[in-house]
Coordinates of C-alpha atoms and ligand atoms in Angstrom, one line a residue:
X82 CA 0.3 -13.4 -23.1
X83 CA 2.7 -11.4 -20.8
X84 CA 6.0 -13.4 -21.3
X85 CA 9.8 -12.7 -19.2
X86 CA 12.6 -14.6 -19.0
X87 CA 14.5 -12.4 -17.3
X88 CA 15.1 -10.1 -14.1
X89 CA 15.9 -6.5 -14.3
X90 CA 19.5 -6.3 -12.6
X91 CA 22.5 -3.8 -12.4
X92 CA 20.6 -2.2 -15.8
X93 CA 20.8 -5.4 -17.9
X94 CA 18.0 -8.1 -18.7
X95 CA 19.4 -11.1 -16.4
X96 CA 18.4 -15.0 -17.1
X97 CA 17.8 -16.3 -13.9
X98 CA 19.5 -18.3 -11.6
X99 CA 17.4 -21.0 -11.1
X100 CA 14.1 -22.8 -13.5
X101 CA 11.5 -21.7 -11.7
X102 CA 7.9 -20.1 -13.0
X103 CA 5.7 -18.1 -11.4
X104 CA 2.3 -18.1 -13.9
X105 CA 0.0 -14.7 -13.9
X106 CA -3.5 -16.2 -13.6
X107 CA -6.6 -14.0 -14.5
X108 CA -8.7 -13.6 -12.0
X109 CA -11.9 -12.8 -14.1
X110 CA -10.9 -15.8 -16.9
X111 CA -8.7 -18.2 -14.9
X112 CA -6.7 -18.5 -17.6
X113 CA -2.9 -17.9 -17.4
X114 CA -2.2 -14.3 -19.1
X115 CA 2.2 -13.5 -18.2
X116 CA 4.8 -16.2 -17.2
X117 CA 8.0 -14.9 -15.5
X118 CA 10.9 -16.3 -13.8
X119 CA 10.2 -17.3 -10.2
X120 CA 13.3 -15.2 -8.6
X121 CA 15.3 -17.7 -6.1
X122 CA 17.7 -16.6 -3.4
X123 CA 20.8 -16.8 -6.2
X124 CA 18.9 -14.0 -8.0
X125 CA 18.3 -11.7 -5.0
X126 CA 22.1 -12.2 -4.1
X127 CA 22.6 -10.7 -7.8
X128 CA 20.5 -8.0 -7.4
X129 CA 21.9 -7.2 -4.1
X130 CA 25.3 -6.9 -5.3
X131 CA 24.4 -4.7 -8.2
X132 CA 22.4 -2.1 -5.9
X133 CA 25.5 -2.4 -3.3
X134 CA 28.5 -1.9 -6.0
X135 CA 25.7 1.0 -7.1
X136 CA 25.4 2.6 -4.2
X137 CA 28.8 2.2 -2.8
X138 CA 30.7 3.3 -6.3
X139 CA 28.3 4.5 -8.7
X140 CA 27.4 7.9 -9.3
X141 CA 23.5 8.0 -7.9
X142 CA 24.4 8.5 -4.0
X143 CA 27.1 11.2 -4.8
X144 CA 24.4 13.0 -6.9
X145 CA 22.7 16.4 -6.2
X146 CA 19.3 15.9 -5.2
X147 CA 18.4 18.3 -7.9
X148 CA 20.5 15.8 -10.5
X149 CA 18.4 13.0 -9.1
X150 CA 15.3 15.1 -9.8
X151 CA 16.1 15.6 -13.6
X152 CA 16.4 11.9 -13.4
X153 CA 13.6 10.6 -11.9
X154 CA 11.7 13.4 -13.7
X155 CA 12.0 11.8 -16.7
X156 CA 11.0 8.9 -15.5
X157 CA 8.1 10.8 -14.2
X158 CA 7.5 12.3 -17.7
X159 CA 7.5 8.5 -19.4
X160 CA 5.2 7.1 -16.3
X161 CA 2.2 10.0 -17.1
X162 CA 1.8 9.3 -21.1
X163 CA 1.2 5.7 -20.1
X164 CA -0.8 6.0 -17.5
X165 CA -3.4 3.8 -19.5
X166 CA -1.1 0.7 -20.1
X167 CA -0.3 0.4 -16.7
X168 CA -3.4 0.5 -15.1
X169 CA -4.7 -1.8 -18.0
X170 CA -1.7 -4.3 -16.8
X171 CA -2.8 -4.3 -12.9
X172 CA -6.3 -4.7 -14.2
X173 CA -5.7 -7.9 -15.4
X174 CA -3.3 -9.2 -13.0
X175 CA -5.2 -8.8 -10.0
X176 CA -8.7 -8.0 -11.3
X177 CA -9.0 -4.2 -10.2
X178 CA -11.9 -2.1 -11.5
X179 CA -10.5 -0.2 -14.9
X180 CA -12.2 3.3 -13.6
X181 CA -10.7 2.5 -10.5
X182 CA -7.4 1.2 -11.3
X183 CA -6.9 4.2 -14.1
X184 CA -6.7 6.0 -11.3
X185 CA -5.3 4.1 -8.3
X186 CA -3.0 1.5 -9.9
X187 CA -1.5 4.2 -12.4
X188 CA -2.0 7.9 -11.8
X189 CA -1.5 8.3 -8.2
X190 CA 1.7 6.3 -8.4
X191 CA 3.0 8.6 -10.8
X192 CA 1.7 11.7 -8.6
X193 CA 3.8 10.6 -5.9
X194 CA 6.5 9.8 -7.8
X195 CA 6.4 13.5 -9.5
X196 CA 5.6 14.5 -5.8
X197 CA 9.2 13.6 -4.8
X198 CA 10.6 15.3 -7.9
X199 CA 9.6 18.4 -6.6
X200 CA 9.9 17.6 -3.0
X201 CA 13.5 17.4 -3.8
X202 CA 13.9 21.1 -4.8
X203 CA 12.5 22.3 -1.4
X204 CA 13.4 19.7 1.6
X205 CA 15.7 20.7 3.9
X206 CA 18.8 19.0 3.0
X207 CA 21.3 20.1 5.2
X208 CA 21.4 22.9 7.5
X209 CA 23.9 24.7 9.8
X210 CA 23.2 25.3 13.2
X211 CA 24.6 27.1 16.4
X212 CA 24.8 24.5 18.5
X213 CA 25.5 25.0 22.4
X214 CA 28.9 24.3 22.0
X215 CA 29.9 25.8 18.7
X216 CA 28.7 25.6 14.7
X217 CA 27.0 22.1 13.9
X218 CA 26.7 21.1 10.1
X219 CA 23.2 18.7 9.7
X220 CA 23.5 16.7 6.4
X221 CA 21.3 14.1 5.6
X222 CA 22.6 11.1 4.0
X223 CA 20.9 8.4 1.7
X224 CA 20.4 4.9 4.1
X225 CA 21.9 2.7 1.5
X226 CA 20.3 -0.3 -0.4
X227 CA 16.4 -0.4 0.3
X228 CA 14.8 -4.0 0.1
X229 CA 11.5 -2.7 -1.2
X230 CA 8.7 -5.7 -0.5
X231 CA 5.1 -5.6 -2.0
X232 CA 1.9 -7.2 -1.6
X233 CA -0.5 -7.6 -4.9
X234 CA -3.7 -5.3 -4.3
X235 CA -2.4 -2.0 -5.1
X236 CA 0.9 -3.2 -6.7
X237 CA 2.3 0.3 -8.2
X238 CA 1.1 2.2 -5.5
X239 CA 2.9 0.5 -2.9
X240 CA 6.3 0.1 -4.5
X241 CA 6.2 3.9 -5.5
X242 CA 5.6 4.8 -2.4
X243 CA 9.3 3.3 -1.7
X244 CA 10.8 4.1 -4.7
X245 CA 10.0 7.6 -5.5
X246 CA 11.8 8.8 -1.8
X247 CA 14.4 5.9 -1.8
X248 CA 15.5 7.4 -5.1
X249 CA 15.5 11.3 -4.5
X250 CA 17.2 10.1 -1.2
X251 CA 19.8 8.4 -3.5
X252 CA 19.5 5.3 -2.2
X253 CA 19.9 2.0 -4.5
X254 CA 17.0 -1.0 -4.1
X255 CA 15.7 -4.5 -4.7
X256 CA 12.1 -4.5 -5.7
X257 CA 10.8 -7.4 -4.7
X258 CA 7.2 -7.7 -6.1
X259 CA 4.3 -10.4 -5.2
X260 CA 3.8 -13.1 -7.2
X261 CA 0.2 -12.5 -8.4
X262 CA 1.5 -8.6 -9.8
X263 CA 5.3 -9.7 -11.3
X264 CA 4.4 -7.7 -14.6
X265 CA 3.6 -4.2 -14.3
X266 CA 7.4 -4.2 -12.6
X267 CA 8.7 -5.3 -16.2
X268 CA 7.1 -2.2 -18.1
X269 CA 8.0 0.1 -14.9
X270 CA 11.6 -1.7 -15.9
X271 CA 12.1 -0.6 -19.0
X272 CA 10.9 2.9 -17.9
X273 CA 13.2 3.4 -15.7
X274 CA 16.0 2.0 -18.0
X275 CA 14.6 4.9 -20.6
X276 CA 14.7 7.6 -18.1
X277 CA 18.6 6.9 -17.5
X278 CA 18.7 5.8 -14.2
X279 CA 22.0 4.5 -13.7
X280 CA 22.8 0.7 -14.0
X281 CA 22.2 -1.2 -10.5
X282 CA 20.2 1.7 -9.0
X283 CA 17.1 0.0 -9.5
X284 CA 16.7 -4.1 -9.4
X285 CA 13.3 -6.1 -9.6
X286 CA 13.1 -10.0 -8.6
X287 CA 9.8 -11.4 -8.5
X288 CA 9.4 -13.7 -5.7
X289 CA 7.4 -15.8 -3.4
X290 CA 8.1 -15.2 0.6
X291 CA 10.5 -17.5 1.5
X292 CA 12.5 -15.6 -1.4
X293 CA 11.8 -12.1 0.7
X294 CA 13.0 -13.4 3.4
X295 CA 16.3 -14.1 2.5
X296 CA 16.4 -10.3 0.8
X297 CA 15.2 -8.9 4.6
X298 CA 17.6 -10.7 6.4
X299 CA 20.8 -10.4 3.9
X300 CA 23.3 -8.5 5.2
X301 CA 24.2 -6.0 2.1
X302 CA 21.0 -4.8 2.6
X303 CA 20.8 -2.1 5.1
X304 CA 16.8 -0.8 5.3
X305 CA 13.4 -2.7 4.5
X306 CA 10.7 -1.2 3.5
X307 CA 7.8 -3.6 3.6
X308 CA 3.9 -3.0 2.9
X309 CA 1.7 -6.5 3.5
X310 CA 0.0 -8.3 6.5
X311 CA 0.5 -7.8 9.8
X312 CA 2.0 -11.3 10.4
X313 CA 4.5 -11.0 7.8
X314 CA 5.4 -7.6 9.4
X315 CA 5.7 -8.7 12.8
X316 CA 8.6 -11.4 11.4
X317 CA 10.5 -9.2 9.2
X318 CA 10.4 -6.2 12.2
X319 CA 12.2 -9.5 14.3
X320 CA 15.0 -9.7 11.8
X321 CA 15.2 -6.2 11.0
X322 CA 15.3 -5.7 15.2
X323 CA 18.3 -8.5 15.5
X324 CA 20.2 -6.9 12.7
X325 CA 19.2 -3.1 13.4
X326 CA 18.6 -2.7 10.4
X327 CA 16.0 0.6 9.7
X328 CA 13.0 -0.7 8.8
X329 CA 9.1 0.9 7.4
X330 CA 6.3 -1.2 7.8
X331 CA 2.5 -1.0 6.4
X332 CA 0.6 -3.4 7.9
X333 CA -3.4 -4.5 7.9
X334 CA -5.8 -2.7 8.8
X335 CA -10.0 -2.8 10.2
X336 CA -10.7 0.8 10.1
X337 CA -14.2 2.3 11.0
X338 CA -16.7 4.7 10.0
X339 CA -18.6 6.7 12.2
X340 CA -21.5 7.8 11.0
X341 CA -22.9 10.5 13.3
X342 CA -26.5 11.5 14.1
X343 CA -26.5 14.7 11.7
X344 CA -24.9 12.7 8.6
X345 CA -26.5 13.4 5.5
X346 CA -27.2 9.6 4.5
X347 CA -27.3 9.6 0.9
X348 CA -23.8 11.4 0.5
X349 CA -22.6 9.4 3.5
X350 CA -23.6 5.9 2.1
X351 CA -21.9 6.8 -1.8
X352 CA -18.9 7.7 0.2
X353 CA -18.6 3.9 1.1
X354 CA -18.8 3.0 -2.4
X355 CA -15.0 4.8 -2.7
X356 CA -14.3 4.7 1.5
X357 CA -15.3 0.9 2.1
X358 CA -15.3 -1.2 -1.2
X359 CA -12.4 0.2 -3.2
X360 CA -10.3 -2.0 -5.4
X361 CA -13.0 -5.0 -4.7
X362 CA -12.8 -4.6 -0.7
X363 CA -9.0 -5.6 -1.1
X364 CA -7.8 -2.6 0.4
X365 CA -5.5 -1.8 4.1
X366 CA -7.3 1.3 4.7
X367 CA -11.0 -0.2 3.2
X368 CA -13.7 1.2 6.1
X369 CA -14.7 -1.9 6.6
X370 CA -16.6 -1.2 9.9
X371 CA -19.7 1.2 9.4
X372 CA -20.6 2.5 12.9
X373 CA -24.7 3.9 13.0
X374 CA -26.1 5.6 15.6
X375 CA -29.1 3.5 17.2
X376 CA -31.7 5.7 16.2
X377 CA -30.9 5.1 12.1
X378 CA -29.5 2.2 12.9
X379 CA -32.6 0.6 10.5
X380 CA -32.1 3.7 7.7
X381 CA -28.6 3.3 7.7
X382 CA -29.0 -0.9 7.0
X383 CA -31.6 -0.1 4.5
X384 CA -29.4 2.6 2.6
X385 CA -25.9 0.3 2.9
X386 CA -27.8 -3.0 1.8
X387 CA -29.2 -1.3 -1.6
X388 CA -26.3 0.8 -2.5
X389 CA -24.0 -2.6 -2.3
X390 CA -26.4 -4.9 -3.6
X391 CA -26.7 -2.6 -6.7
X392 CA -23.4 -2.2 -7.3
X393 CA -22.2 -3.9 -10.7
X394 CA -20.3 -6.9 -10.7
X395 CA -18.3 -8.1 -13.4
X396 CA -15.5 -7.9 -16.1
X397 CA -12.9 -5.6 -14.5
X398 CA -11.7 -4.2 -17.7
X399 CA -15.4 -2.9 -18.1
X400 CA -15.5 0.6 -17.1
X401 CA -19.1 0.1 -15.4
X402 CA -17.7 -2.2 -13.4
X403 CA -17.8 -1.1 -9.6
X404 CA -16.7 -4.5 -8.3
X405 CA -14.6 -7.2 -10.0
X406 CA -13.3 -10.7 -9.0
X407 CA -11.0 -11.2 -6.1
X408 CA -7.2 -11.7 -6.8
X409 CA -7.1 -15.4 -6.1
X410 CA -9.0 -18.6 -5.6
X411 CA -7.4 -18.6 -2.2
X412 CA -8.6 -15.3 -1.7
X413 CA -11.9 -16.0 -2.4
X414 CA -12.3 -18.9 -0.4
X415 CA -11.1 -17.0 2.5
X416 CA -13.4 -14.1 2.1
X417 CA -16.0 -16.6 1.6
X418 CA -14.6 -18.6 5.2
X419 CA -15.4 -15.0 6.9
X420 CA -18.4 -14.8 5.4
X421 CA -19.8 -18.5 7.3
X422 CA -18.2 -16.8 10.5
X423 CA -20.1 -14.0 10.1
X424 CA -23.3 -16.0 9.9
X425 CA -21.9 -19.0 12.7
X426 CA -21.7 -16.1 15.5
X427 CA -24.6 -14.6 14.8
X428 CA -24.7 -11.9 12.5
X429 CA -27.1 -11.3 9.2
X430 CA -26.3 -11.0 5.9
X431 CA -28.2 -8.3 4.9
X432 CA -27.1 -8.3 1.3
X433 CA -24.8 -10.6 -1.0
X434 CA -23.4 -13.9 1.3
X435 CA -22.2 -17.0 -0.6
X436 CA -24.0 -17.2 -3.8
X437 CA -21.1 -16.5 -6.2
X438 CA -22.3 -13.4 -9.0
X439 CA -20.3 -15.5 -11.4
X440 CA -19.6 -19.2 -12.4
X441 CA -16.0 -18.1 -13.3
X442 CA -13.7 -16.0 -11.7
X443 CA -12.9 -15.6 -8.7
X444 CA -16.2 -13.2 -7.6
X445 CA -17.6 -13.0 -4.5
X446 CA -21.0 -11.2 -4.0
X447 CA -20.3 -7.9 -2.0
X448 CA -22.1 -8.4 1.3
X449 CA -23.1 -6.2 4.3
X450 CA -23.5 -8.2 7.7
X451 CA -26.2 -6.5 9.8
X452 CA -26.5 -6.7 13.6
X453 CA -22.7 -7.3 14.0
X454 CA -20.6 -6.2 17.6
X455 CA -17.3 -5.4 18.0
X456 CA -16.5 -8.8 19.6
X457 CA -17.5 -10.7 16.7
X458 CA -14.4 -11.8 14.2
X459 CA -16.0 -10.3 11.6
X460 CA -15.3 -6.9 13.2
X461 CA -11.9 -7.8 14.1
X462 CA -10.1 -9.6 11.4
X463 CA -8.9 -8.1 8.5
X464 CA -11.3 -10.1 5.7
X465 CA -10.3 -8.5 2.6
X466 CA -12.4 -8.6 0.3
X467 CA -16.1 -7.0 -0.4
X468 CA -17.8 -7.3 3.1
X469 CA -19.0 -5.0 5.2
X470 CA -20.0 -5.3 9.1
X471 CA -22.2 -2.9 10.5
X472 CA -22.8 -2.0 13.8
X473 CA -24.9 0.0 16.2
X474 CA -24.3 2.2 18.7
X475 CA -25.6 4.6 21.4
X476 CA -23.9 7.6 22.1
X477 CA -20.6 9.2 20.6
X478 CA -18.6 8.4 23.4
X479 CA -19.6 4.6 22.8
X480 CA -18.6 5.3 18.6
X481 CA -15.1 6.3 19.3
X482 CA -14.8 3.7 21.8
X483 CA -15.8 0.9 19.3
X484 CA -13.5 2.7 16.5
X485 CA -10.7 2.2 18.7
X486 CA -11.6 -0.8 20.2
X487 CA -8.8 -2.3 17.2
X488 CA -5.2 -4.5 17.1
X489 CA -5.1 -1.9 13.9
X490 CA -5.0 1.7 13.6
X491 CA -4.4 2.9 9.6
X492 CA -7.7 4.7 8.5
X493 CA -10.8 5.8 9.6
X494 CA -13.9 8.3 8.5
X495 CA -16.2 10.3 10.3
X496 CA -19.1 11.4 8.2
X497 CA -21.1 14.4 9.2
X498 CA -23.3 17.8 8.7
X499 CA -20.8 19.9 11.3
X500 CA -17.1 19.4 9.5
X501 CA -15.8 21.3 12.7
X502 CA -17.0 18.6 14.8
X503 CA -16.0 15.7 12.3
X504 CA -12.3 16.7 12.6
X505 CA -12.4 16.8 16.6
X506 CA -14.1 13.4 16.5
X507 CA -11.5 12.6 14.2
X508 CA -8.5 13.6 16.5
X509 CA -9.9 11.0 18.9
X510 CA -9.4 8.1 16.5
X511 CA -6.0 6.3 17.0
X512 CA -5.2 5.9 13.7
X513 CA -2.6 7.5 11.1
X514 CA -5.0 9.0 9.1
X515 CA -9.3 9.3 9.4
X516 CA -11.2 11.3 6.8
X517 CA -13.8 13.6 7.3
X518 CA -16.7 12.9 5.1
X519 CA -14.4 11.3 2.5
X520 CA -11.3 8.9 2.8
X521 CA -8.2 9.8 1.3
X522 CA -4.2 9.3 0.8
X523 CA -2.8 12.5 -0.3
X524 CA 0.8 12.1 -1.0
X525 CA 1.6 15.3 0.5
X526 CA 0.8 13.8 3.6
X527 CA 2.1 11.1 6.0
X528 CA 0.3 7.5 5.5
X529 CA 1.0 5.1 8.1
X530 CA -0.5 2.4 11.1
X531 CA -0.7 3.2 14.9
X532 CA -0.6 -0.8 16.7
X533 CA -0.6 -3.4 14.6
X534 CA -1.1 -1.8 11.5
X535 CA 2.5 -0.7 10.8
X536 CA 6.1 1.5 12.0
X537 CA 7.0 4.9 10.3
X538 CA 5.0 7.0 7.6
X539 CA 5.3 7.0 3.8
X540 CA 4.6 9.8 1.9
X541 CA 5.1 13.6 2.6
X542 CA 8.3 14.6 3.5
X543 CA 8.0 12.3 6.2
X544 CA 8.3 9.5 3.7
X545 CA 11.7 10.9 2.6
X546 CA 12.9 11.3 5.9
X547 CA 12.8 7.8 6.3
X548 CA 15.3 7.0 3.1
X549 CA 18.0 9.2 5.2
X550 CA 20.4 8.9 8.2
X551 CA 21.1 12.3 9.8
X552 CA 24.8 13.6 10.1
X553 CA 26.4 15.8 12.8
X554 CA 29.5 17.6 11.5
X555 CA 30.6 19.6 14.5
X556 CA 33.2 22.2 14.5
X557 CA 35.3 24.4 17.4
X558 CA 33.7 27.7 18.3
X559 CA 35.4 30.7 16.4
X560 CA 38.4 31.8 18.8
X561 CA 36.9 35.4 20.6
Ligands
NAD18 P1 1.7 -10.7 2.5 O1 2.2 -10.2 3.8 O2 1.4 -12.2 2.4 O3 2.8 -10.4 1.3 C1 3.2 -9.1 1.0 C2 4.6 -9.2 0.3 O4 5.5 -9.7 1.2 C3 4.6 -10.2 -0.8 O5 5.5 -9.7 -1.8 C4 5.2 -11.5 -0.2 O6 5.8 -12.3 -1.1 C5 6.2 -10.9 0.8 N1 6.4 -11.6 2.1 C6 5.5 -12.3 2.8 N2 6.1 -12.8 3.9 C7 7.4 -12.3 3.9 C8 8.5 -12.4 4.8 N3 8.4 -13.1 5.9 N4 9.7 -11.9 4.4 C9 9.8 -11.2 3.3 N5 8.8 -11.0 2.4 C10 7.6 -11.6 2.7 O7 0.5 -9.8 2.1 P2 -0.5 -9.9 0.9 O8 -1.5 -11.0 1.1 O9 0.3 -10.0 -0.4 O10 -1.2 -8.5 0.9 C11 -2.3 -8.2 1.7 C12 -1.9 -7.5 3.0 O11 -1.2 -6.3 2.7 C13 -3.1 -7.1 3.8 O12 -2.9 -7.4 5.1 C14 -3.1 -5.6 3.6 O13 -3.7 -4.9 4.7 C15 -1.7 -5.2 3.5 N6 -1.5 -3.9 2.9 C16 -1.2 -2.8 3.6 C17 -1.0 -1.6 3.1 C18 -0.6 -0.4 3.9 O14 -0.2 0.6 3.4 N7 -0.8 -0.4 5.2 C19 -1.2 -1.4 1.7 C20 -1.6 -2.5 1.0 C21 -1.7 -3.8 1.6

């Protein structure tokens, strides 16, 4: 049992505020495993103050970016010997794969953290120009205090992905985790308190959303940086619009597949396994719409329905394990709710549907709707979880039609023989990324939503960019 009774603010262990509890719930036992303090809006005032009187008097801000490396490098250092830990602690808060979440929940978090460590030694911080009307000065200034919000399915991940640049930037921040993943925030705590960042630079409150709200709209608070649904994002953009306050948002996503004519099936469909069902299906960029030409429409819904009906289900902290339980009951019963939509408009469960692969937990069997079209909810809403819509089309023209018929735009994958042509299909795709016979997130790289699915880039040095205001220090023209 995972027990804290406190909030990580201004550098000190903090009792909260108020009484409240948030329990950690296994998803694979449905027994409670952590309790920690359910952070009310007297808690994120506290934290708020501490990053502002950090940020506004403390050292960090004032720092050379290559101090704030040494920093965070050591913090960097601490993260990659317990790489293990962590991803054990995600694993059983929120029921990710162990192979998966070894490397998901833990080493690419700290890969992008030790990303911005060296980022920090070559990004243009300031530069002098000519300007047209005498020398200019460019300096790039930390934003301020970052509200940093995060959803559950790749906790770690998504707060590093704020942290890591928010930090080099020098900015100061309020982590404010989900609810289902409060714990791995408490070892990260104690981490960063090791590594020596100073007191108040970094503040955690576990919270539910009425909680984050508060934190988004309070005015100490001067950028949000927010990675969840699309409906969540869409209100905090309205508050962050009204106040002008900068603001990132990742968003949902229904990215698609294209399978071309020349694919070569069997790497194609083990692709998916990575592409389409990662981290149990729960995942924004998850390829959750497998496009087949016509003519192997019948191979390709042969292939898909064996490789996911073969994949093992089970105990997440098994390493065989290739899908494990949903985060939540509620989360189950909604994937399950798609799953009688998929069958009510007309599309056929090729594989999986709603026998459960467990009496306990919170499983649900992954599934692969044949037959579906790009009307159907199924291939519109973002479901979440292990299910898989697959649909047929005619021509290529018609594939990247279908791919962009989408409120979203994160991901997408093109999966073919000719690579050449796989990158100029790919160009076509409105989204912020789409693979070529794979689907990754390299943190060199910006990661980000056309539409719906999101404002501004993390990662690459686009990701810092957005932890910075730009300065323009203008000067008279030397005297001829
Ligand atoms: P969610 O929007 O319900 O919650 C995400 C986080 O925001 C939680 O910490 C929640 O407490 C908080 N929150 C919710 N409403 C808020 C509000 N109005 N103000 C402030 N805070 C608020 O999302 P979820 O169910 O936890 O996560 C799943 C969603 O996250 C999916 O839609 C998924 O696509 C998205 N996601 C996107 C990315 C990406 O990079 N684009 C990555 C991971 C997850």
């Amino acid at each position: 049992m995972h027990e804290h009774k406190s909030f990580f603010i201004g550098g000190e262990w903090v009792a909260p505020a108020g009484t409240g509890v948030i329990d950690v719930v296994s998803p694979h036992t449905e027994e409670v495993i952590g309790r920690v303090p359910d952070g009310s809006e007297a808690d994120i005032d506290a934290a708020v103050a501490a990053a502002r009187r950090a940020f506004d008097e403390g050292p960090w801000p004032r720092m050379t970016p290559a101090e704030r490396a040494e920093i965070v490098g050591r913090l960097s250092a601490i993260y990659a010997a317990n790489v293990e830990p962590m991803a054990q602690l995600v694993t059983a808060e929120m029921g990710s794969p162990a192979l998966f979440s070894m490397f998901a929940q833990a080493a690419i978090p700290q890969m992008v953290l030790q990303y911005y460590v060296d980022l920090a030694a070559t990004y243009t911080w300031e530069d002098e120009r000519q300007g047209m009307q005498g020398p200019v000065s460019v300096v790039r200034e930390p934003v301020g205090v970052v509200a940093a919000i995060v959803p559950w399915n790749v906790p770690q991940f998504t707060l590093m992905l704020k942290l890591a640049p928010a930090l080099i930037a020098g900015c100061t921040i309020v982590a404010k985790p989900s609810p289902e993943t409060p714990l791995d925030t408490y070892l990260l705590a104690e981490w960063i308190k090791e590594a020596g960042i100073p007191d108040g630079v970094v503040n955690i409150v576990p919270a539910g959303r009425e909680v984050g709200a508060h934190l988004v709209a309070h005015p100490d608070v001067d950028k949000v940086s927010f990675t969840g649904s699309t409906g969540a994002g869409r209100s905090i953009a309205a508050v962050c619009g009204q106040q002008l306050k900068r603001v990132t948002l990742e968003l949902g996503g229904k990215s698609a597949a294209i399978i071309l004519e020349d694919a070569d099936l069997a790497s194609t469909i083990e692709g998916f396994k990575l592409a389409s069902l990662m981290n149990n299906g729960q995942a924004c960029a998850a390829q959750t719409r497998i496009l087949a030409p016509r003519s192997r429409y019948d191979e390709v819904a042969d292939a898909l329905a064996a490789m996911v009906g073969g994949l093992a289900v089970g105990d997440p902290a098994d390493f065989g394990t290739e899908v494990g339980p949903l985060v939540a009951q509620r989360q189950q019963e909604r994937v399950e709710g798609y799953i009688r939509i998929g069958q009510d408009e007309g599309a056929k469960v090729l594989v999986g549907g709603l026998d459960r692969p467990q009496d306990r937990g919170w499983y649900v069997a992954p599934t692969v709707f044949g037959g579906v079209t790009n009307d159907m909810r199924i291939a519109r809403e973002e479901i979440f979880g292990p299910v898989l819509a697959l649909l047929a089309y005619d021509d290529e023209e018609e594939a990247i039609r279908i791919a962009n018929d989408s409120d979203y735009g994160l991901g997408g994958s093109v999966w073919t023989a000719d690579e050449e042509h796989g990158v100029a299909v790919a160009r076509r795709i409105r989204t912020g990324s789409c693979g070529v016979n794979l689907y990754s997130i390299d943190p060199a790289t910006p990661f980000g939503g056309y539409k719906s699915s999101g404002l501004g880039r993390e990662l690459g040095p686009e990701g810092l960019d957005a932890y910075l205001e730009l300065k323009s220090i203008p000067r008279p023209a030397p005297k001829v």
